Amino acid sequence: MLEALRRFRLADQDMRARISTGMHMNVTDLQALRYVIAAEAAGEVATPRGLATHLHISTASTTKLLDRLTRSGHLTREPHPTDRRSLVVVATAHAHDEVRERLARMHERMAEIARAVPSESRPAVEEFLRAMAAHLDTEGDVPPLRPLTEPAATNGRSARGRG
Amino acid sequence: MLEALRRFRLADQDMRARISTGMHMNVTDLQALRYVIAAEAAGEVATPRGLATHLHISTASTTKLLDRLTRSGHLTREPHPTDRRSLVVVATAHAHDEVRERLARMHERMAEIARAVPSESRPAVEEFLRAMAAHLDTEGDVPPLRPLTEPAATNGRSARGRG
DNA sequence: GCTTATTGCTAGCCAGGCTAGATACTTTGG
DNA sequence: CCAAAGTATCTAGCCTGGCTAGCAATAAGC
């Protein structure tokens, strides 16, 4: 089961790389594009600051990212309706088309695969994945390398130290 | 269910980043280290060529990677027993300790989570993940996309070359 | 009306990929 | 055995995509 999980992870990673290169952009840029489109679909506005936060990159890197995606014709910068320091990032029709073209079918097929899971097993699948995610959220935040002497049983820590 | 899958993916990615930075290295280097240790555990020898193949990076990049991990005291280069062009990459005791310290507990806990899945649902979980992985393997390789704008010029190496 | 916080941008740096070419060794064919 | 071709690693130098520091413009608080 863990092996299947690992295989999924690798396949997912590879797929992302392929889709990105297929669209002549890198993985982060594709993530950004999807974020912008999702924001539009949700009736919200996407700002550079929001992108930076979502992607865990700096605002400076976000500026460069917007330059790339604007130059490639996927995004446009438009004035923010209320905050004149900021701006609104909008996906072009081309970007919408391209993302739909590349991802809609895949998502549909993924939903199909999900539906193929026997309904009595679905809660187990979900619980498995959620428990795994929750566990991983607590792992890895061990800032000071301990001298290997005591396990110290650090449980229940989660604060994600990125900064 | 798909949402849970997505959450797992994000958590996994984050965890990898945290573990890596916690060990003062990047994600690729950690992957390399695990590969070397796994090879040792399997009674095989790890070569730079093997690393390059496993990590989907060039041999030149692998040389740099080995330089980093050798300098940091995680790996050593040793002569290859049969092929004198090549060499064998060996993890230091320190690397073994560090990886065990960081990952053993996590893996154990993951196995626990897997065991918590009702046995009658396990085949469904596995099948779901395998089907998803198999599907993702077939996605993304869509070269023929009608150009809605300019094909972005040929000199643009806008993406990493993949093996 | 000032002062402070925040937003996005510019400038310049660095890590970690890449390709090309050099070197050393192995394999293969006569 | 020797030459040619193939393979493994390393070096040199480039590019992308992150980063921090600092700026002008605007917003928010006193």
CSV table of C-alpha atoms (C1' of nucleotides) in Angstrom, one decimal:
chain,number,residue,atom,x,y,z
A,1,MET,CA,0.0,0.0,0.0
A,2,LEU,CA,2.8,2.4,0.9
A,3,GLU,CA,4.5,1.3,-2.3
A,4,ALA,CA,1.4,2.3,-4.2
A,5,LEU,CA,1.4,5.6,-2.5
A,6,ARG,CA,5.0,6.2,-3.5
A,7,ARG,CA,4.3,5.2,-7.0
A,8,PHE,CA,1.5,7.7,-7.1
A,9,ARG,CA,3.7,10.4,-5.8
A,10,LEU,CA,6.3,9.8,-8.5
A,11,ALA,CA,3.8,9.6,-11.2
A,12,ASP,CA,2.2,12.8,-10.1
A,13,GLN,CA,5.5,14.6,-10.0
A,14,ASP,CA,6.4,13.4,-13.4
A,15,MET,CA,3.1,14.4,-14.8
A,16,ARG,CA,3.5,17.9,-13.5
A,17,ALA,CA,6.8,18.2,-15.1
A,18,ARG,CA,5.5,16.9,-18.4
A,19,ILE,CA,2.5,19.2,-18.5
A,20,SER,CA,4.7,22.2,-17.6
A,21,THR,CA,7.2,21.6,-20.3
A,22,GLY,CA,4.4,20.8,-22.7
A,23,MET,CA,3.1,24.3,-22.0
A,24,HIS,CA,6.6,25.8,-22.2
A,25,MET,CA,6.8,26.9,-18.6
A,26,ASN,CA,8.1,25.6,-15.3
A,27,VAL,CA,6.2,23.8,-12.6
A,28,THR,CA,5.8,26.9,-10.4
A,29,ASP,CA,4.4,29.0,-13.3
A,30,LEU,CA,1.8,26.3,-14.0
A,31,GLN,CA,0.8,26.3,-10.4
A,32,ALA,CA,0.5,30.0,-10.5
A,33,LEU,CA,-1.6,29.9,-13.6
A,34,ARG,CA,-3.9,27.4,-12.0
A,35,TYR,CA,-4.2,29.5,-8.9
A,36,VAL,CA,-5.2,32.6,-10.9
A,37,ILE,CA,-7.8,30.6,-12.8
A,38,ALA,CA,-9.1,29.1,-9.6
A,39,ALA,CA,-9.4,32.5,-8.1
A,40,GLU,CA,-11.4,33.8,-11.0
A,41,ALA,CA,-13.7,30.7,-10.9
A,42,ALA,CA,-14.3,31.4,-7.2
A,43,GLY,CA,-15.2,35.0,-8.0
A,44,GLU,CA,-12.2,36.4,-6.2
A,45,VAL,CA,-9.3,38.5,-7.4
A,46,ALA,CA,-5.8,37.2,-7.6
A,47,THR,CA,-3.0,39.6,-6.5
A,48,PRO,CA,0.8,39.2,-6.7
A,49,ARG,CA,0.9,39.1,-2.9
A,50,GLY,CA,-1.7,36.3,-2.9
A,51,LEU,CA,0.4,34.4,-5.4
A,52,ALA,CA,3.5,34.8,-3.4
A,53,THR,CA,1.8,33.4,-0.3
A,54,HIS,CA,0.2,30.6,-2.1
A,55,LEU,CA,3.4,29.5,-3.9
A,56,HIS,CA,5.7,30.1,-0.9
A,57,ILE,CA,8.0,32.4,-2.9
A,58,SER,CA,9.0,36.0,-2.3
A,59,THR,CA,7.2,38.9,-3.9
A,60,ALA,CA,10.3,39.6,-5.9
A,61,SER,CA,10.2,36.2,-7.4
A,62,THR,CA,6.5,36.7,-8.0
A,63,THR,CA,7.3,39.8,-10.0
A,64,LYS,CA,9.6,37.8,-12.2
A,65,LEU,CA,7.0,35.1,-12.5
A,66,LEU,CA,4.4,37.6,-13.6
A,67,ASP,CA,6.8,39.0,-16.1
A,68,ARG,CA,7.3,35.6,-17.6
A,69,LEU,CA,3.6,34.7,-17.8
A,70,THR,CA,2.7,38.2,-19.0
A,71,ARG,CA,5.3,38.0,-21.7
A,72,SER,CA,4.1,34.5,-22.7
A,73,GLY,CA,0.6,35.8,-23.0
A,74,HIS,CA,-0.9,33.8,-20.2
A,75,LEU,CA,-1.6,36.6,-17.8
A,76,THR,CA,-2.3,40.3,-17.7
A,77,ARG,CA,-1.8,42.8,-14.9
A,78,GLU,CA,-4.8,45.0,-14.3
A,79,PRO,CA,-5.4,47.8,-11.8
A,80,HIS,CA,-6.8,46.7,-8.4
A,81,PRO,CA,-10.3,48.1,-7.9
A,82,THR,CA,-9.7,49.3,-4.3
A,83,ASP,CA,-6.0,49.2,-3.4
A,84,ARG,CA,-4.0,51.3,-5.8
A,85,ARG,CA,-0.7,49.9,-4.5
A,86,SER,CA,-1.7,46.5,-5.7
A,87,LEU,CA,-3.0,45.0,-8.9
A,88,VAL,CA,-5.1,42.2,-10.2
A,89,VAL,CA,-3.7,39.3,-12.1
A,90,VAL,CA,-6.1,38.0,-14.8
A,91,ALA,CA,-5.6,34.9,-17.0
A,92,THR,CA,-6.0,35.5,-20.7
A,93,ALA,CA,-8.4,33.5,-22.9
A,94,HIS,CA,-5.5,31.7,-24.3
A,95,ALA,CA,-4.4,30.6,-20.8
A,96,HIS,CA,-7.9,29.4,-20.0
A,97,ASP,CA,-8.0,27.4,-23.2
A,98,GLU,CA,-4.6,25.9,-22.7
A,99,VAL,CA,-5.3,24.8,-19.1
A,100,ARG,CA,-8.7,23.4,-20.0
A,101,GLU,CA,-7.2,21.6,-22.9
A,102,ARG,CA,-4.5,20.0,-20.8
A,103,LEU,CA,-6.2,19.4,-17.5
A,104,ALA,CA,-10.0,19.0,-17.9
A,105,ARG,CA,-9.8,15.6,-19.4
A,106,MET,CA,-7.3,14.5,-16.8
A,107,HIS,CA,-9.4,15.7,-14.0
A,108,GLU,CA,-12.4,14.0,-15.4
A,109,ARG,CA,-10.6,10.7,-15.7
A,110,MET,CA,-9.3,11.2,-12.1
A,111,ALA,CA,-12.9,11.6,-10.9
A,112,GLU,CA,-13.8,8.4,-12.8
A,113,ILE,CA,-11.0,6.5,-11.0
A,114,ALA,CA,-12.3,7.8,-7.7
A,115,ARG,CA,-15.8,6.7,-8.6
A,116,ALA,CA,-14.5,3.2,-9.4
A,117,VAL,CA,-13.6,2.8,-5.7
A,118,PRO,CA,-16.3,0.7,-4.0
A,119,SER,CA,-18.4,3.1,-2.0
A,120,GLU,CA,-17.9,1.0,1.2
A,121,SER,CA,-14.1,1.6,0.9
A,122,ARG,CA,-14.2,5.3,0.2
A,123,PRO,CA,-14.1,6.4,3.8
A,124,ALA,CA,-11.1,4.2,4.4
A,125,VAL,CA,-9.3,5.6,1.4
A,126,GLU,CA,-10.0,9.1,2.5
A,127,GLU,CA,-9.1,8.5,6.1
A,128,PHE,CA,-5.8,6.8,5.0
A,129,LEU,CA,-4.8,9.8,2.9
A,130,ARG,CA,-5.9,12.4,5.5
A,131,ALA,CA,-4.1,10.6,8.3
A,132,MET,CA,-1.0,10.4,6.2
A,133,ALA,CA,-1.2,14.1,5.3
A,134,ALA,CA,-1.7,15.0,8.9
A,135,HIS,CA,1.2,12.9,9.9
A,136,LEU,CA,3.5,14.4,7.3
A,137,ASP,CA,2.5,17.8,8.5
A,138,THR,CA,4.1,17.0,11.8
A,139,GLU,CA,7.3,15.6,10.5
A,140,GLY,CA,10.5,17.2,9.6
A,141,ASP,CA,10.4,20.3,11.8
A,142,VAL,CA,13.4,19.3,13.8
A,143,PRO,CA,15.5,22.5,13.6
A,144,PRO,CA,18.4,21.6,16.0
A,145,LEU,CA,20.0,18.3,15.2
A,146,ARG,CA,20.0,16.4,18.4
A,147,PRO,CA,23.0,14.3,19.3
A,148,LEU,CA,21.2,11.1,18.7
A,149,THR,CA,21.0,10.2,22.4
A,150,GLU,CA,17.3,10.3,23.2
A,151,PRO,CA,14.2,9.9,21.1
A,152,ALA,CA,12.7,12.7,23.2
A,153,ALA,CA,9.2,11.7,22.0
A,154,THR,CA,8.3,15.0,20.3
A,155,ASN,CA,4.7,14.6,19.4
A,156,GLY,CA,2.1,17.0,18.5
A,157,ARG,CA,4.2,19.7,17.0
A,158,SER,CA,3.2,21.2,13.8
A,159,ALA,CA,4.2,24.8,13.4
A,160,ARG,CA,5.6,25.0,10.0
A,161,GLY,CA,8.8,26.9,10.2
A,162,ARG,CA,9.3,28.5,6.9
A,163,GLY,CA,10.8,31.8,7.0
B,1,MET,CA,-11.4,11.7,-1.9
B,2,LEU,CA,-9.5,13.6,-4.6
B,3,GLU,CA,-9.2,16.5,-2.2
B,4,ALA,CA,-7.6,14.1,0.4
B,5,LEU,CA,-5.2,13.0,-2.3
B,6,ARG,CA,-4.3,16.6,-3.1
B,7,ARG,CA,-3.8,17.3,0.6
B,8,PHE,CA,-1.5,14.3,0.9
B,9,ARG,CA,0.6,15.5,-2.1
B,10,LEU,CA,1.0,18.9,-0.6
B,11,ALA,CA,1.9,17.6,2.8
B,12,ASP,CA,4.4,15.2,1.3
B,13,GLN,CA,6.1,17.9,-0.7
B,14,ASP,CA,6.3,20.2,2.3
B,15,MET,CA,7.6,17.5,4.5
B,16,ARG,CA,10.4,16.8,2.0
B,17,ALA,CA,11.4,20.4,1.9
B,18,ARG,CA,11.4,20.6,5.7
B,19,ILE,CA,13.5,17.5,6.1
B,20,SER,CA,15.9,18.6,3.5
B,21,THR,CA,16.5,22.1,4.9
B,22,GLY,CA,16.7,20.5,8.4
B,23,MET,CA,19.6,18.5,7.1
B,24,HIS,CA,21.1,21.5,5.4
B,25,MET,CA,20.7,20.2,1.9
B,26,ASN,CA,18.3,20.4,-1.0
B,27,VAL,CA,15.6,17.9,-1.9
B,28,THR,CA,17.6,16.3,-4.7
B,29,ASP,CA,20.5,15.7,-2.4
B,30,LEU,CA,18.4,14.0,0.2
B,31,GLN,CA,16.9,11.8,-2.5
B,32,ALA,CA,20.4,10.9,-3.6
B,33,LEU,CA,21.4,10.1,-0.1
B,34,ARG,CA,18.4,7.8,0.4
B,35,TYR,CA,19.2,6.1,-2.9
B,36,VAL,CA,22.8,5.4,-1.8
B,37,ILE,CA,21.7,4.1,1.5
B,38,ALA,CA,19.0,1.9,-0.1
B,39,ALA,CA,21.6,0.5,-2.5
B,40,GLU,CA,23.8,-0.4,0.4
B,41,ALA,CA,21.0,-2.0,2.2
B,42,ALA,CA,20.2,-4.0,-0.9
B,43,GLY,CA,23.8,-5.2,-1.1
B,44,GLU,CA,24.4,-3.3,-4.3
B,45,VAL,CA,26.9,-0.6,-5.2
B,46,ALA,CA,25.8,2.9,-6.0
B,47,THR,CA,27.6,4.7,-8.9
B,48,PRO,CA,27.3,8.3,-10.0
B,49,ARG,CA,25.8,7.0,-13.3
B,50,GLY,CA,23.2,5.1,-11.3
B,51,LEU,CA,22.4,8.2,-9.3
B,52,ALA,CA,22.1,10.3,-12.4
B,53,THR,CA,19.6,7.9,-13.9
B,54,HIS,CA,17.6,7.5,-10.7
B,55,LEU,CA,17.4,11.3,-10.1
B,56,HIS,CA,16.8,12.2,-13.8
B,57,ILE,CA,19.7,14.6,-13.8
B,58,SER,CA,22.8,14.7,-15.9
B,59,THR,CA,26.1,13.1,-14.9
B,60,ALA,CA,27.6,16.6,-14.7
B,61,SER,CA,25.0,17.7,-12.2
B,62,THR,CA,25.7,14.4,-10.3
B,63,THR,CA,29.3,15.3,-10.0
B,64,LYS,CA,28.4,18.6,-8.4
B,65,LEU,CA,25.9,16.8,-6.2
B,66,LEU,CA,28.6,14.3,-5.1
B,67,ASP,CA,30.9,17.3,-4.4
B,68,ARG,CA,28.3,18.8,-2.2
B,69,LEU,CA,27.5,15.7,-0.2
B,70,THR,CA,31.2,14.7,0.0
B,71,ARG,CA,32.1,18.1,1.3
B,72,SER,CA,29.3,18.0,3.8
B,73,GLY,CA,30.6,14.6,5.1
B,74,HIS,CA,27.6,12.5,4.0
B,75,LEU,CA,29.2,10.5,1.2
B,76,THR,CA,32.6,9.3,0.1
B,77,ARG,CA,33.9,8.3,-3.3
B,78,GLU,CA,35.6,5.0,-3.3
B,79,PRO,CA,37.2,3.0,-6.2
B,80,HIS,CA,34.9,0.8,-8.1
B,81,PRO,CA,35.9,-2.9,-7.6
B,82,THR,CA,35.7,-3.9,-11.2
B,83,ASP,CA,35.3,-0.8,-13.5
B,84,ARG,CA,38.2,1.6,-13.0
B,85,ARG,CA,36.5,4.3,-14.9
B,86,SER,CA,33.7,4.4,-12.4
B,87,LEU,CA,33.6,4.7,-8.6
B,88,VAL,CA,31.4,3.6,-5.8
B,89,VAL,CA,29.5,6.1,-3.7
B,90,VAL,CA,29.3,5.2,0.0
B,91,ALA,CA,27.3,6.9,2.8
B,92,THR,CA,29.2,7.8,5.9
B,93,ALA,CA,28.2,6.6,9.3
B,94,HIS,CA,27.1,10.2,10.0
B,95,ALA,CA,24.8,10.1,7.0
B,96,HIS,CA,23.3,6.8,8.1
B,97,ASP,CA,22.7,8.2,11.6
B,98,GLU,CA,21.2,11.3,10.3
B,99,VAL,CA,18.8,9.7,7.9
B,100,ARG,CA,17.8,7.1,10.4
B,101,GLU,CA,17.2,9.8,12.9
B,102,ARG,CA,15.0,11.8,10.6
B,103,LEU,CA,13.2,9.1,8.7
B,104,ALA,CA,13.0,5.9,10.6
B,105,ARG,CA,10.3,7.1,13.0
B,106,MET,CA,8.4,8.7,10.2
B,107,HIS,CA,8.3,5.5,8.2
B,108,GLU,CA,7.3,3.5,11.1
B,109,ARG,CA,4.4,5.8,11.8
B,110,MET,CA,3.4,5.6,8.1
B,111,ALA,CA,3.3,1.8,8.3
B,112,GLU,CA,1.1,2.2,11.4
B,113,ILE,CA,-1.3,4.4,9.5
B,114,ALA,CA,-1.3,1.8,6.7
B,115,ARG,CA,-2.1,-0.9,9.2
B,116,ALA,CA,-5.0,1.2,10.5
B,117,VAL,CA,-6.8,0.7,7.2
B,118,PRO,CA,-9.4,-2.0,7.5
B,119,SER,CA,-8.0,-5.1,5.8
B,120,GLU,CA,-11.1,-5.4,3.6
B,121,SER,CA,-10.5,-1.9,2.2
B,122,ARG,CA,-6.8,-2.3,1.5
B,123,PRO,CA,-7.1,-3.7,-2.0
B,124,ALA,CA,-9.4,-0.8,-2.9
B,125,VAL,CA,-6.9,1.7,-1.5
B,126,GLU,CA,-4.1,0.1,-3.5
B,127,GLU,CA,-6.1,-0.2,-6.6
B,128,PHE,CA,-7.1,3.5,-6.4
B,129,LEU,CA,-3.5,4.6,-6.0
B,130,ARG,CA,-2.2,2.4,-8.7
B,131,ALA,CA,-4.9,3.3,-11.2
B,132,MET,CA,-4.2,7.0,-10.4
B,133,ALA,CA,-0.5,6.5,-10.9
B,134,ALA,CA,-1.0,4.6,-14.1
B,135,HIS,CA,-3.4,7.3,-15.4
B,136,LEU,CA,-0.9,10.1,-14.6
B,137,ASP,CA,1.8,8.2,-16.4
B,138,THR,CA,-0.3,8.5,-19.6
B,139,GLU,CA,-1.1,12.2,-19.1
B,140,GLY,CA,0.9,15.3,-20.1
B,141,ASP,CA,2.6,14.0,-23.2
B,142,VAL,CA,0.4,15.9,-25.5
B,143,PRO,CA,2.8,17.5,-28.1
B,144,PRO,CA,0.2,18.4,-30.7
B,145,LEU,CA,-1.5,21.4,-29.3
B,146,ARG,CA,-2.7,24.0,-31.8
B,147,PRO,CA,-0.7,27.2,-31.3
B,148,LEU,CA,-3.0,29.8,-30.1
B,149,THR,CA,-0.2,32.3,-30.1
B,150,GLU,CA,3.4,32.2,-31.2
B,151,PRO,CA,5.3,29.0,-30.5
B,152,ALA,CA,7.5,30.9,-28.1
B,153,ALA,CA,10.7,30.8,-30.2
B,154,THR,CA,13.0,27.8,-30.5
B,155,ASN,CA,15.9,29.2,-28.6
B,156,GLY,CA,13.9,29.3,-25.4
B,157,ARG,CA,15.0,26.4,-23.3
B,158,SER,CA,12.1,27.1,-21.1
B,159,ALA,CA,12.1,23.8,-19.4
B,160,ARG,CA,14.3,21.3,-18.0
B,161,GLY,CA,15.2,18.5,-20.3
B,162,ARG,CA,13.9,15.2,-19.1
B,163,GLY,CA,15.9,12.1,-19.8
C,1,DG,C1',-0.5,65.9,8.7
C,2,DC,C1',3.1,62.8,9.9
C,3,DT,C1',4.7,58.1,10.6
C,4,DT,C1',4.6,53.4,9.9
C,5,DA,C1',3.1,49.3,7.2
C,6,DT,C1',2.4,47.2,3.0
C,7,DT,C1',2.6,46.4,-2.2
C,8,DG,C1',5.0,45.6,-6.2
C,9,DC,C1',9.3,46.6,-8.7
C,10,DT,C1',14.4,46.8,-9.6
C,11,DA,C1',19.1,45.4,-8.9
C,12,DG,C1',22.2,42.1,-8.0
C,13,DC,C1',23.4,37.5,-5.9
C,14,DC,C1',23.5,32.4,-5.6
C,15,DA,C1',22.2,27.4,-6.1
C,16,DG,C1',21.5,23.9,-8.9
C,17,DG,C1',20.3,22.5,-13.1
C,18,DC,C1',22.3,22.1,-18.3
C,19,DT,C1',25.7,21.3,-22.5
C,20,DA,C1',30.3,20.6,-24.4
C,21,DG,C1',34.5,18.9,-24.2
C,22,DA,C1',38.6,16.5,-21.7
C,23,DT,C1',40.4,12.4,-19.7
C,24,DA,C1',40.7,7.7,-18.3
C,25,DC,C1',39.3,3.3,-18.8
C,26,DT,C1',36.8,-0.8,-21.1
C,27,DT,C1',35.2,-3.3,-25.0
C,28,DT,C1',35.4,-4.8,-29.5
C,29,DG,C1',37.4,-6.1,-34.1
C,30,DG,C1',41.2,-7.2,-37.0
D,1,DC,C1',48.4,-6.7,-29.4
D,2,DC,C1',46.7,-2.3,-31.2
D,3,DA,C1',43.4,0.9,-32.8
D,4,DA,C1',38.7,2.5,-32.7
D,5,DA,C1',34.6,3.1,-30.5
D,6,DG,C1',32.0,3.4,-26.3
D,7,DT,C1',31.3,4.6,-21.5
D,8,DA,C1',32.1,7.0,-16.8
D,9,DT,C1',33.5,10.9,-14.5
D,10,DC,C1',35.1,15.5,-14.1
D,11,DT,C1',35.8,20.6,-15.6
D,12,DA,C1',34.3,24.9,-17.6
D,13,DG,C1',31.0,27.9,-18.4
D,14,DC,C1',26.0,29.1,-19.1
D,15,DC,C1',21.0,29.9,-17.7
D,16,DT,C1',16.8,29.7,-14.9
D,17,DG,C1',14.5,30.7,-11.1
D,18,DG,C1',14.9,31.3,-6.6
D,19,DC,C1',16.7,34.9,-2.8
D,20,DT,C1',17.6,39.6,-0.1
D,21,DA,C1',18.0,44.7,0.0
D,22,DG,C1',16.2,48.7,-1.0
D,23,DC,C1',12.9,52.0,-3.6
D,24,DA,C1',8.5,54.7,-4.8
D,25,DA,C1',3.7,54.7,-4.2
D,26,DT,C1',-0.2,54.0,-1.5
D,27,DA,C1',-2.8,52.7,2.8
D,28,DA,C1',-3.6,52.8,7.6
D,29,DG,C1',-3.1,54.5,12.3
D,30,DC,C1',-2.2,58.2,15.6
